[in-house]
Amino acid sequence: MFDDNGRNVAVTVIEVQPCVITQLKTEENDGYQAVQLGAFDKKEKSTSQQLQGHFEKAGTSPKKYVTEFRVFVPKVLILVMNLRLMMCLTLGDTC
């Protein structure tokens, strides 16, 4: 990169892609609350059938990185996810 005076400036480039919520862990089902996020698309042939089913259930393509964050999951987030699913089913859009 160069500044306004034409001098070379060292920079670090970071590629950031949108994260997809692949699963919401709840106290009732899993014994704890967490959000599972996936990022960077991955080829289906490099993904096990179990994980392909997991990503299909989440309505997304297979992801290279999946990370779980054990945090308090606000009920609003769960409501938004359910609303998004209902809108997709109602309007016939893909999720």
PDB file of C-alpha atoms in Angstrom:
ATOM      1  CA  MET A   1       0.000   0.000   0.000  1.00  0.00           C
ATOM      2  CA  PHE A   2       1.058   3.551  -0.571  1.00  0.00           C
ATOM      3  CA  ASP A   3       0.098   6.665   1.354  1.00  0.00           C
ATOM      4  CA  ASP A   4      -0.848  10.030  -0.188  1.00  0.00           C
ATOM      5  CA  ASN A   5       2.837  10.975  -0.567  1.00  0.00           C
ATOM      6  CA  GLY A   6       3.681   7.790  -2.472  1.00  0.00           C
ATOM      7  CA  ARG A   7       5.569   6.149   0.392  1.00  0.00           C
ATOM      8  CA  ASN A   8       5.363   2.386   0.813  1.00  0.00           C
ATOM      9  CA  VAL A   9       3.423   1.444   3.966  1.00  0.00           C
ATOM     10  CA  ALA A  10       3.495  -2.086   5.423  1.00  0.00           C
ATOM     11  CA  VAL A  11       0.042  -3.602   5.919  1.00  0.00           C
ATOM     12  CA  THR A  12      -1.459  -6.943   6.867  1.00  0.00           C
ATOM     13  CA  VAL A  13      -4.328  -8.178   4.703  1.00  0.00           C
ATOM     14  CA  ILE A  14      -6.950 -10.295   6.416  1.00  0.00           C
ATOM     15  CA  GLU A  15      -9.674 -12.112   4.496  1.00  0.00           C
ATOM     16  CA  VAL A  16     -12.970 -11.993   6.351  1.00  0.00           C
ATOM     17  CA  GLN A  17     -16.062 -13.817   5.215  1.00  0.00           C
ATOM     18  CA  PRO A  18     -19.513 -13.815   6.747  1.00  0.00           C
ATOM     19  CA  CYS A  19     -20.024 -16.413   9.446  1.00  0.00           C
ATOM     20  CA  VAL A  20     -23.098 -18.618   9.333  1.00  0.00           C
ATOM     21  CA  ILE A  21     -24.882 -19.847  12.436  1.00  0.00           C
ATOM     22  CA  THR A  22     -24.850 -23.622  11.969  1.00  0.00           C
ATOM     23  CA  GLN A  23     -26.392 -24.553  15.307  1.00  0.00           C
ATOM     24  CA  LEU A  24     -27.775 -23.031  18.473  1.00  0.00           C
ATOM     25  CA  LYS A  25     -27.047 -25.170  21.519  1.00  0.00           C
ATOM     26  CA  THR A  26     -29.681 -24.879  24.241  1.00  0.00           C
ATOM     27  CA  GLU A  27     -29.782 -25.790  27.895  1.00  0.00           C
ATOM     28  CA  GLU A  28     -32.748 -28.115  27.297  1.00  0.00           C
ATOM     29  CA  ASN A  29     -31.198 -30.152  24.463  1.00  0.00           C
ATOM     30  CA  ASP A  30     -27.441 -29.951  25.058  1.00  0.00           C
ATOM     31  CA  GLY A  31     -27.044 -29.025  28.730  1.00  0.00           C
ATOM     32  CA  TYR A  32     -25.404 -25.677  27.953  1.00  0.00           C
ATOM     33  CA  GLN A  33     -25.901 -22.612  25.775  1.00  0.00           C
ATOM     34  CA  ALA A  34     -23.664 -21.944  22.789  1.00  0.00           C
ATOM     35  CA  VAL A  35     -23.601 -20.650  19.243  1.00  0.00           C
ATOM     36  CA  GLN A  36     -21.880 -22.732  16.561  1.00  0.00           C
ATOM     37  CA  LEU A  37     -20.503 -20.688  13.649  1.00  0.00           C
ATOM     38  CA  GLY A  38     -19.110 -21.830  10.307  1.00  0.00           C
ATOM     39  CA  ALA A  39     -16.974 -19.917   7.800  1.00  0.00           C
ATOM     40  CA  PHE A  40     -15.278 -20.449   4.428  1.00  0.00           C
ATOM     41  CA  ASP A  41     -16.965 -22.827   1.995  1.00  0.00           C
ATOM     42  CA  LYS A  42     -15.639 -26.359   1.641  1.00  0.00           C
ATOM     43  CA  LYS A  43     -16.106 -28.905  -1.143  1.00  0.00           C
ATOM     44  CA  GLU A  44     -18.893 -31.402  -0.510  1.00  0.00           C
ATOM     45  CA  LYS A  45     -16.694 -34.326  -1.544  1.00  0.00           C
ATOM     46  CA  SER A  46     -14.275 -33.401   1.258  1.00  0.00           C
ATOM     47  CA  THR A  47     -17.080 -33.402   3.839  1.00  0.00           C
ATOM     48  CA  SER A  48     -18.363 -36.496   5.647  1.00  0.00           C
ATOM     49  CA  GLN A  49     -22.010 -37.458   5.197  1.00  0.00           C
ATOM     50  CA  GLN A  50     -22.701 -36.696   8.854  1.00  0.00           C
ATOM     51  CA  LEU A  51     -21.396 -33.146   8.476  1.00  0.00           C
ATOM     52  CA  GLN A  52     -23.209 -32.706   5.156  1.00  0.00           C
ATOM     53  CA  GLY A  53     -26.450 -33.519   6.982  1.00  0.00           C
ATOM     54  CA  HIS A  54     -25.530 -31.064   9.736  1.00  0.00           C
ATOM     55  CA  PHE A  55     -24.954 -28.250   7.223  1.00  0.00           C
ATOM     56  CA  GLU A  56     -28.103 -29.126   5.245  1.00  0.00           C
ATOM     57  CA  LYS A  57     -30.133 -28.882   8.450  1.00  0.00           C
ATOM     58  CA  ALA A  58     -28.605 -25.431   9.023  1.00  0.00           C
ATOM     59  CA  GLY A  59     -29.503 -24.430   5.451  1.00  0.00           C
ATOM     60  CA  THR A  60     -25.948 -23.711   4.329  1.00  0.00           C
ATOM     61  CA  SER A  61     -23.152 -25.224   2.282  1.00  0.00           C
ATOM     62  CA  PRO A  62     -20.360 -27.168   4.029  1.00  0.00           C
ATOM     63  CA  LYS A  63     -17.916 -24.935   5.868  1.00  0.00           C
ATOM     64  CA  LYS A  64     -14.171 -25.361   6.339  1.00  0.00           C
ATOM     65  CA  TYR A  65     -14.066 -23.982   9.872  1.00  0.00           C
ATOM     66  CA  VAL A  66     -16.717 -24.628  12.521  1.00  0.00           C
ATOM     67  CA  THR A  67     -16.313 -23.090  15.954  1.00  0.00           C
ATOM     68  CA  GLU A  68     -18.527 -23.151  18.989  1.00  0.00           C
ATOM     69  CA  PHE A  69     -18.765 -20.224  21.375  1.00  0.00           C
ATOM     70  CA  ARG A  70     -20.163 -21.006  24.801  1.00  0.00           C
ATOM     71  CA  VAL A  71     -21.946 -17.812  25.568  1.00  0.00           C
ATOM     72  CA  PHE A  72     -25.299 -16.682  26.756  1.00  0.00           C
ATOM     73  CA  VAL A  73     -27.611 -16.999  23.763  1.00  0.00           C
ATOM     74  CA  PRO A  74     -30.252 -14.286  23.948  1.00  0.00           C
ATOM     75  CA  LYS A  75     -33.810 -15.487  23.382  1.00  0.00           C
ATOM     76  CA  VAL A  76     -34.069 -12.734  20.739  1.00  0.00           C
ATOM     77  CA  LEU A  77     -31.463 -14.536  18.605  1.00  0.00           C
ATOM     78  CA  ILE A  78     -33.414 -17.789  18.804  1.00  0.00           C
ATOM     79  CA  LEU A  79     -36.590 -15.881  17.904  1.00  0.00           C
ATOM     80  CA  VAL A  80     -34.885 -14.288  14.882  1.00  0.00           C
ATOM     81  CA  MET A  81     -33.604 -17.672  13.675  1.00  0.00           C
ATOM     82  CA  ASN A  82     -37.074 -19.212  14.013  1.00  0.00           C
ATOM     83  CA  LEU A  83     -38.664 -16.216  12.286  1.00  0.00           C
ATOM     84  CA  ARG A  84     -36.196 -16.511   9.401  1.00  0.00           C
ATOM     85  CA  LEU A  85     -37.063 -20.193   9.029  1.00  0.00           C
ATOM     86  CA  MET A  86     -40.813 -19.478   9.132  1.00  0.00           C
ATOM     87  CA  MET A  87     -40.444 -16.719   6.518  1.00  0.00           C
ATOM     88  CA  CYS A  88     -38.532 -19.077   4.229  1.00  0.00           C
ATOM     89  CA  LEU A  89     -41.146 -21.771   4.590  1.00  0.00           C
ATOM     90  CA  THR A  90     -43.998 -19.306   4.137  1.00  0.00           C
ATOM     91  CA  LEU A  91     -42.599 -17.447   1.151  1.00  0.00           C
ATOM     92  CA  GLY A  92     -40.967 -20.471  -0.466  1.00  0.00           C
ATOM     93  CA  ASP A  93     -37.519 -18.867  -0.482  1.00  0.00           C
ATOM     94  CA  THR A  94     -34.385 -20.823   0.174  1.00  0.00           C
ATOM     95  CA  CYS A  95     -32.878 -20.396   3.619  1.00  0.00           C
TER      96      CYS A  95
END
